Tab-separated table of C-alpha atoms in Angstrom:
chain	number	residue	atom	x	y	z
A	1	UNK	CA	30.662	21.915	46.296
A	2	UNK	CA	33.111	24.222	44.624
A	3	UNK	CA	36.477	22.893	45.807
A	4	UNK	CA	40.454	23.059	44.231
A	5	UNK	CA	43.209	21.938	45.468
A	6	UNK	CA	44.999	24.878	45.371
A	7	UNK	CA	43.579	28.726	45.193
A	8	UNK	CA	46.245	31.147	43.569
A	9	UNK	CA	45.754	34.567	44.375
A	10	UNK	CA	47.443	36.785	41.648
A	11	UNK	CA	48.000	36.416	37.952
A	12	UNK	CA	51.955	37.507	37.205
A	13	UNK	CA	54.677	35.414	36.454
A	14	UNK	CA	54.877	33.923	40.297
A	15	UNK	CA	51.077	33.062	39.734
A	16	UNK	CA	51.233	32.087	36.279
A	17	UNK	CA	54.321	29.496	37.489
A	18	UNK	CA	53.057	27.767	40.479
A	19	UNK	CA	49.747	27.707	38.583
A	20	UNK	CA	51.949	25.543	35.364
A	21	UNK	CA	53.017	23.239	38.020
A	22	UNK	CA	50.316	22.294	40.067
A	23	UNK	CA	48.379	22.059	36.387
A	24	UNK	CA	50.896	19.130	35.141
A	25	UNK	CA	50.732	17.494	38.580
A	26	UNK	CA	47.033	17.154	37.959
A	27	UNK	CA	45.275	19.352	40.738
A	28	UNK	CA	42.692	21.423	40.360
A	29	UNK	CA	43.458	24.785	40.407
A	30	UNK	CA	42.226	28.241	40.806
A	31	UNK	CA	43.929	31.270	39.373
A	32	UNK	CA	42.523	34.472	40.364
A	33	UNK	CA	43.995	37.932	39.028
A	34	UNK	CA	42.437	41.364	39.566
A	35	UNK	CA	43.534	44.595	39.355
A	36	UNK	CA	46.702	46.528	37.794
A	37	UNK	CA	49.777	45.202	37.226
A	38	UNK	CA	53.004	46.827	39.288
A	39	UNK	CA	54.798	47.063	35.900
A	40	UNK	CA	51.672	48.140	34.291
A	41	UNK	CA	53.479	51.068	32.840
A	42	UNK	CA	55.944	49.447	31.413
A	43	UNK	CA	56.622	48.984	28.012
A	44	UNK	CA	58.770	45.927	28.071
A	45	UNK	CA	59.552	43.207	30.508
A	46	UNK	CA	63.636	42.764	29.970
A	47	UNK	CA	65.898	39.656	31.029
A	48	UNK	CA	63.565	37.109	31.123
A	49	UNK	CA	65.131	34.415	29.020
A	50	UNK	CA	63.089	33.506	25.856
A	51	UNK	CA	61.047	36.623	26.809
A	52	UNK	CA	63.326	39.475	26.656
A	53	UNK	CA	61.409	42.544	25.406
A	54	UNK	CA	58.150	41.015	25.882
A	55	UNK	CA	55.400	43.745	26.567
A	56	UNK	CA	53.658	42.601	30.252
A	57	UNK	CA	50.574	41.909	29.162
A	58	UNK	CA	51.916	39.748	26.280
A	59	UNK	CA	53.390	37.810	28.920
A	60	UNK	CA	50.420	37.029	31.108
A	61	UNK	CA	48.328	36.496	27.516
A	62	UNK	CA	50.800	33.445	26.642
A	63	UNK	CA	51.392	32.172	30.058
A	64	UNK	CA	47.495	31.904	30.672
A	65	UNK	CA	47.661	30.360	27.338
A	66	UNK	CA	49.611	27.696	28.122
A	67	UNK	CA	47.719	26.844	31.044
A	68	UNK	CA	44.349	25.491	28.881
A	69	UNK	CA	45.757	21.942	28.675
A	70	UNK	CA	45.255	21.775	32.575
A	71	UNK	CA	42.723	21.534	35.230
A	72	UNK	CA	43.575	25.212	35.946
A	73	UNK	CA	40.601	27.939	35.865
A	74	UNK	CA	41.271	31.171	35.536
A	75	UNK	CA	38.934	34.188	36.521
A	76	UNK	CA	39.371	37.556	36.567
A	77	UNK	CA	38.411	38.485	39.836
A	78	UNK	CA	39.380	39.767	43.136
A	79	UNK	CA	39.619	37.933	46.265
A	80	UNK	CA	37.857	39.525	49.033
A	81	UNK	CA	38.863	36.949	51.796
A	82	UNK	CA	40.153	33.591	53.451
A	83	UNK	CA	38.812	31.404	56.068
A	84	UNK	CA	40.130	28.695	58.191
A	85	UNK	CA	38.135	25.843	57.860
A	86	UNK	CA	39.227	22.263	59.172
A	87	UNK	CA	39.722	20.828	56.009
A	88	UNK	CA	41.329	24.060	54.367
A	89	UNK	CA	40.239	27.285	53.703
A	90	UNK	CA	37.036	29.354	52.137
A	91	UNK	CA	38.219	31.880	49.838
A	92	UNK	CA	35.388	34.670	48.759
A	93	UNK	CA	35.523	36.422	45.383
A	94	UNK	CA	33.980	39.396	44.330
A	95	UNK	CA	30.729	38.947	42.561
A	96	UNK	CA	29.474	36.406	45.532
A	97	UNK	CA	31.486	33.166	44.792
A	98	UNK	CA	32.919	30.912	47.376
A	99	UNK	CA	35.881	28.260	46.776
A	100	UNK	CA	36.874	25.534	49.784
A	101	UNK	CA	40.236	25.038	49.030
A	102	UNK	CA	43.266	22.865	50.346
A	103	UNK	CA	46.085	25.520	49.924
A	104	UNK	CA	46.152	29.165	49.342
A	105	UNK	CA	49.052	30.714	47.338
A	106	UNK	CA	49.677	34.530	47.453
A	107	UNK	CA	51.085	35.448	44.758
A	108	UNK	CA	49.896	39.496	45.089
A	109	UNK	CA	52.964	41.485	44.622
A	110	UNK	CA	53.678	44.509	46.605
A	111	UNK	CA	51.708	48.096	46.451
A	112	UNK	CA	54.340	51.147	45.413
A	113	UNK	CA	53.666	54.221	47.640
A	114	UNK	CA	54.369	56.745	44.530
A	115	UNK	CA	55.243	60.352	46.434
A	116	UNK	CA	53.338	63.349	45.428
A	117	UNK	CA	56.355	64.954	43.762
A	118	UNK	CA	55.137	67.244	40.893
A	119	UNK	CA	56.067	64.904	37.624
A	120	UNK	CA	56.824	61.345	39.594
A	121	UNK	CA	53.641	59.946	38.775
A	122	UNK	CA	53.876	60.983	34.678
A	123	UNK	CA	57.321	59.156	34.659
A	124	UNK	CA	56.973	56.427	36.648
A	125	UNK	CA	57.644	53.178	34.234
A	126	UNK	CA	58.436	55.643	31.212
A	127	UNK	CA	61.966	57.455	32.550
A	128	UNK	CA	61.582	56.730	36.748
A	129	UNK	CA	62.707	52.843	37.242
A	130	UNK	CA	63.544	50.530	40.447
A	131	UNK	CA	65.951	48.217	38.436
A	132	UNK	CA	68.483	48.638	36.115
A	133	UNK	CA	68.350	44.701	35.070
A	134	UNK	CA	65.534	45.587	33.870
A	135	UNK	CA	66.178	48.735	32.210
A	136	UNK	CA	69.168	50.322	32.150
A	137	UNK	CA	70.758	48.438	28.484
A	138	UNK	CA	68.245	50.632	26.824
A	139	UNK	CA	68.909	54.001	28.528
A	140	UNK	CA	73.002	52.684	29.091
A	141	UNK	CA	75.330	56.028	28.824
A	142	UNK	CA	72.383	58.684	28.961
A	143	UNK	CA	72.361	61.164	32.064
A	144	UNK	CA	71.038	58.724	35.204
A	145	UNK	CA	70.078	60.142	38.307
A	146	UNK	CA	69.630	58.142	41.854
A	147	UNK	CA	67.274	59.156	44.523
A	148	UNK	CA	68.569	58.472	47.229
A	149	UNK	CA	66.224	58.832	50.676
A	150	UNK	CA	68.559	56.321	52.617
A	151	UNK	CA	71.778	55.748	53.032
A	152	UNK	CA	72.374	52.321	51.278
A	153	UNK	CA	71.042	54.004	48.228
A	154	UNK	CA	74.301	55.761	48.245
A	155	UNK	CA	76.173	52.387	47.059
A	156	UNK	CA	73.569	51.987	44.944
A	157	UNK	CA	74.456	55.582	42.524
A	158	UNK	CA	78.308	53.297	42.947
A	159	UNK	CA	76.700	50.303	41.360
A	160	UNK	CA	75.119	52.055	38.720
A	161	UNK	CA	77.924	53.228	36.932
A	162	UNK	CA	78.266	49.976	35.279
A	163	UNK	CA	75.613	51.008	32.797
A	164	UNK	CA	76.700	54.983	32.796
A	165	UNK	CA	79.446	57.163	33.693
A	166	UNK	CA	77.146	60.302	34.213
A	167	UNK	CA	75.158	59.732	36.980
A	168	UNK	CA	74.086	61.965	39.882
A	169	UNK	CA	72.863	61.316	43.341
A	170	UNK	CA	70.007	63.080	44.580
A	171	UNK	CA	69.369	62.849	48.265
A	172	UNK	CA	66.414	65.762	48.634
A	173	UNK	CA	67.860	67.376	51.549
A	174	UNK	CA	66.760	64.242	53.636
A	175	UNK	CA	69.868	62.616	54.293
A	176	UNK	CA	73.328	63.342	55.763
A	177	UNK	CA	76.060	61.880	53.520
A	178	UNK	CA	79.098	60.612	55.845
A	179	UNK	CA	82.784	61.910	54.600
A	180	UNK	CA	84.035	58.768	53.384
A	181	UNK	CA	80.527	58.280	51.783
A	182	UNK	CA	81.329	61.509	49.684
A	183	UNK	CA	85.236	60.215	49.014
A	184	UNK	CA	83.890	57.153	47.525
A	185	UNK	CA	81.574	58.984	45.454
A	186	UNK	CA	83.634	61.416	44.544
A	187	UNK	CA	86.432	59.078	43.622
A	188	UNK	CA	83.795	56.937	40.999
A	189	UNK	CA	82.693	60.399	38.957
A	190	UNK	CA	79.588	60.386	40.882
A	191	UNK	CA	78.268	63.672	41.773
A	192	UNK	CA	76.186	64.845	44.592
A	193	UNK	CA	73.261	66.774	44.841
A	194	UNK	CA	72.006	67.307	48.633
A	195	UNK	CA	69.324	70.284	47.968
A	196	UNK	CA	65.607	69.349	47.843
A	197	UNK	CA	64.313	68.655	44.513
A	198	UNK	CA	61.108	70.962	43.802
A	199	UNK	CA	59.733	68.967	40.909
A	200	UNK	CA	60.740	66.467	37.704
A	201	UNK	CA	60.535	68.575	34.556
A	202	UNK	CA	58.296	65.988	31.782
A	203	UNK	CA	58.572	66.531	27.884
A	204	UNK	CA	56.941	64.525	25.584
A	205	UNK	CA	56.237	61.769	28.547
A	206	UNK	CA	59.975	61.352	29.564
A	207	UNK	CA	62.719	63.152	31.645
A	208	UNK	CA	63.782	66.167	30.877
A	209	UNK	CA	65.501	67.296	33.869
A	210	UNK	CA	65.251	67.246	38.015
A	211	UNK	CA	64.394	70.961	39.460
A	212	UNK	CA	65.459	71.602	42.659
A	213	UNK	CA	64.311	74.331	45.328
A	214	UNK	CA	66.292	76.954	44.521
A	215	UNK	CA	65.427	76.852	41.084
A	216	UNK	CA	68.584	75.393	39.422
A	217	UNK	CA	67.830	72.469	37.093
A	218	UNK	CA	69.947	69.142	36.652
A	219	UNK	CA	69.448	67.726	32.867
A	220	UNK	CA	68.794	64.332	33.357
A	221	UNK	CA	67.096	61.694	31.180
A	222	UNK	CA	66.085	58.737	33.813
A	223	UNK	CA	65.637	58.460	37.535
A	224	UNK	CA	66.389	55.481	39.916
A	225	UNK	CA	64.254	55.558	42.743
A	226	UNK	CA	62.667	52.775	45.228
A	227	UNK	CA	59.338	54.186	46.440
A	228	UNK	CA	57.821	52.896	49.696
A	229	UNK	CA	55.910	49.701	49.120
A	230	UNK	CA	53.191	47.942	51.270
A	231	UNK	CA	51.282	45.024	51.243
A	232	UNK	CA	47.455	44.302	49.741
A	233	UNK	CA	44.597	45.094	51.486
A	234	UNK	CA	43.910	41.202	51.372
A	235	UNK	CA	47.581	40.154	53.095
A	236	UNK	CA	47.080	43.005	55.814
A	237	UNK	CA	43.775	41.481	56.279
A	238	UNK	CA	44.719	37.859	56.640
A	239	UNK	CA	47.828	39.762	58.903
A	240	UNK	CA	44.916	40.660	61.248
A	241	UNK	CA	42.822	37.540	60.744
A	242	UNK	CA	45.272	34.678	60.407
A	243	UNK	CA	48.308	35.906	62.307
A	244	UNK	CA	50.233	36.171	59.026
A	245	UNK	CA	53.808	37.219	59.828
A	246	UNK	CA	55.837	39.567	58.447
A	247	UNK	CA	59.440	40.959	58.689
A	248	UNK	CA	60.747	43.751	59.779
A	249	UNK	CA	60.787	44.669	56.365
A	250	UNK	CA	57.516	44.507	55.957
A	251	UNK	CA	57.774	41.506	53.563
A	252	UNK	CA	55.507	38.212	53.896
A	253	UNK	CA	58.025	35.506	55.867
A	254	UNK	CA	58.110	32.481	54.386
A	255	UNK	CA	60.149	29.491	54.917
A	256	UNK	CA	62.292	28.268	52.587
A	257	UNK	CA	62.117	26.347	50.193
A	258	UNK	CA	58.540	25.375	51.004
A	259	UNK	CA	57.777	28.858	50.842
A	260	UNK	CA	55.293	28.414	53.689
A	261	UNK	CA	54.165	31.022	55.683
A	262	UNK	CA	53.381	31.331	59.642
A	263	UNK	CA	50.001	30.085	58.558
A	264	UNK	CA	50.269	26.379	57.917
A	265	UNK	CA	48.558	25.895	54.160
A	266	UNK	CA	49.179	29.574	52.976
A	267	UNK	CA	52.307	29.335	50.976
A	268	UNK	CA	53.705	32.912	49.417
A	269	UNK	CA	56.374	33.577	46.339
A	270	UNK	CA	57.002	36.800	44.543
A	271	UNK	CA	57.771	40.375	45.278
A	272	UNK	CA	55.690	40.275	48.691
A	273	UNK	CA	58.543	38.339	50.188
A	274	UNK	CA	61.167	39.682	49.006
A	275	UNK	CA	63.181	43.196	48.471
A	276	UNK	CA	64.826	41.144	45.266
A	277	UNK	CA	61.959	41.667	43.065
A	278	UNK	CA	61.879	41.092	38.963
A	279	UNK	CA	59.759	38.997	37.056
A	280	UNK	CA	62.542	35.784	36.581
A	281	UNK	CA	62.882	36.099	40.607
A	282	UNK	CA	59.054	36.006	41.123
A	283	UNK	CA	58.724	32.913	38.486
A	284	UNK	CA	61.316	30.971	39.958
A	285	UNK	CA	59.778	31.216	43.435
A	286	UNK	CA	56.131	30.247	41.968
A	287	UNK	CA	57.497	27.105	40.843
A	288	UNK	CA	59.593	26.161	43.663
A	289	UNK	CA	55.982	27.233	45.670
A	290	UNK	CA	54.742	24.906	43.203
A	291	UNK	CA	56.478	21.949	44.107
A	292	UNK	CA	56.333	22.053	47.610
A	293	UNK	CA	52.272	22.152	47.796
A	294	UNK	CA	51.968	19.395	44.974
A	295	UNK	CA	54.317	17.423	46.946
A	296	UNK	CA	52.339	17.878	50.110
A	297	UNK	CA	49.116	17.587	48.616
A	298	UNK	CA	50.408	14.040	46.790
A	299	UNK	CA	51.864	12.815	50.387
A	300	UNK	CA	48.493	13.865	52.089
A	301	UNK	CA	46.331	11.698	48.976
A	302	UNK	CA	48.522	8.956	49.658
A	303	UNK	CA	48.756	8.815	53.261
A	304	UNK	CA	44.699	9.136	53.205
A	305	UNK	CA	44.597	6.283	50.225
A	306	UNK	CA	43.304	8.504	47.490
């Protein structure tokens, strides 16, 4: 029988944690990764203490790394499925393999929904970024822009002018800025920029500057911008299957700190959960996921006298 105690689904720093734990509290341990990375494209992975500046895949090299002293397996390989069974759950992976296992823990990220705007792709990770934790101490006082689609990303081109004074907000002609929206702005040396934004103008892979529809171009060297995001095809799947539940967000709910789901056994941690996404976050909340199922699993061994 191929059986673990635990089945982690995703190989980034929320994997790579819970998978550290659940290693040193001696369970057996699957860790399955597949696929690209979200921050594939980028260069660095910034503020992660003792790890600052560390390309991605560095990361995921030593943390798998430091896994070999441990029951923990790692394969390379998608998961296809999971099953309810009385005892747990059947996980499939591609290439025909079948694991019973006592928990499940997704640790898949979230999907960005890139837009087809001429240039968005070519930038995205290079001078287009979600967080300025994470990047804006190398581009600090260069020309930011903020795309804002909604109207909380307005605060948002505030907030960013503790890493530059020259920032603009874009809203592409998609949203109506409220007066005292526009005073605040205003007041903070943030310019606005309502007209629709035609395309990004690349050179030599990075920003050059934002065209908009009329023409008129806005020299700017990096873009903040939150793309829609959406789940895997394997949590939509278990949505339909399992009765997963999500929020109104669209985010995995889990309950804390157990970081259980609605489906008693599947635990969740990372950026599927949560709009507060970085790769610290994501680790934190694979360990504390960690934790909770090695506690449970301990309780359940004892209660059952081995």
């Amino acid at each position: 029988m191929d059986s673990k105690d635990v089945v982690i689904v995703g190989g980034g720093p929320s994997g790579l944690s819970a998978a550290l734990v659940l290693g040193r509290g001696r369970k057996k341990v699957l860790l399955c990764d597949a696929g690209t990375p979200r921050n594939a494209s980028a260069e660095h992975m910034q503020g992660f203490v003792t790890r600052d500046g560390t390309p991605p895949q560095e990361f995921r090299r030593i943390g798998r790394e430091q896994l070999r002293p441990y029951d923990v397996e790692y394969q390379n390989a998608r998961v296809l499925s999971v099953d309810r069974l009385d005892s747990g759950f059947r996980v499939e992976l591609e290439g025909g393999r079948v694991v019973e296992t006592r928990r499940v823990l997704l640790a898949t990220g979230m999907v960005d929904v890139l837009p087809d705007l001429p240039g968005y792709r070519e930038l995205w990770g290079k001078s287009l970024f979600q967080c300025p934790y994470c990047h804006g101490w190398e581009v600090r006082d260069q020309a930011w822009g903020v795309l804002a689609t909604d109207e909380h990303l307005l605060d948002f081109g505030l907030f960013v002018t503790g890493w530059s004074k020259d920032v603009v907000v874009f809203t592409n002609g998609t949203l109506a800025v409220p007066a005292e929206q526009r005073s605040r702005l205003e007041h903070a040396g943030v310019r606005l920029e309502e007209r629709r934004i035609r395309q990004l103008i690349v050179r030599e892979d990075h920003l050059q500057a934002v065209e908009l529809e009329d023409g008129a171009r806005v020299e700017r060297q990096v873009l903040f911008t939150r793309p829609p995001q959406r789940q895997t095809q394997l949590v939509q799947q278990l949505v339909g299957k399992l009765g997963l539940a999500l929020d109104e967000q669209g985010f995995v709910r889990v309950e804390e700190p157990h970081k259980q789901t609605s489906v008693p056994g599947i635990h969740a941690a990372g950026d599927l959960t949560t709009m507060l996404q970085g790769a610290l976050v994501a680790a934190s909340a694979g360990a504390m996921a960690g934790y909770m199922m090695n506690h449970s699993l301990n309780m359940e061994n004892a209660t059952r006298g081995g």
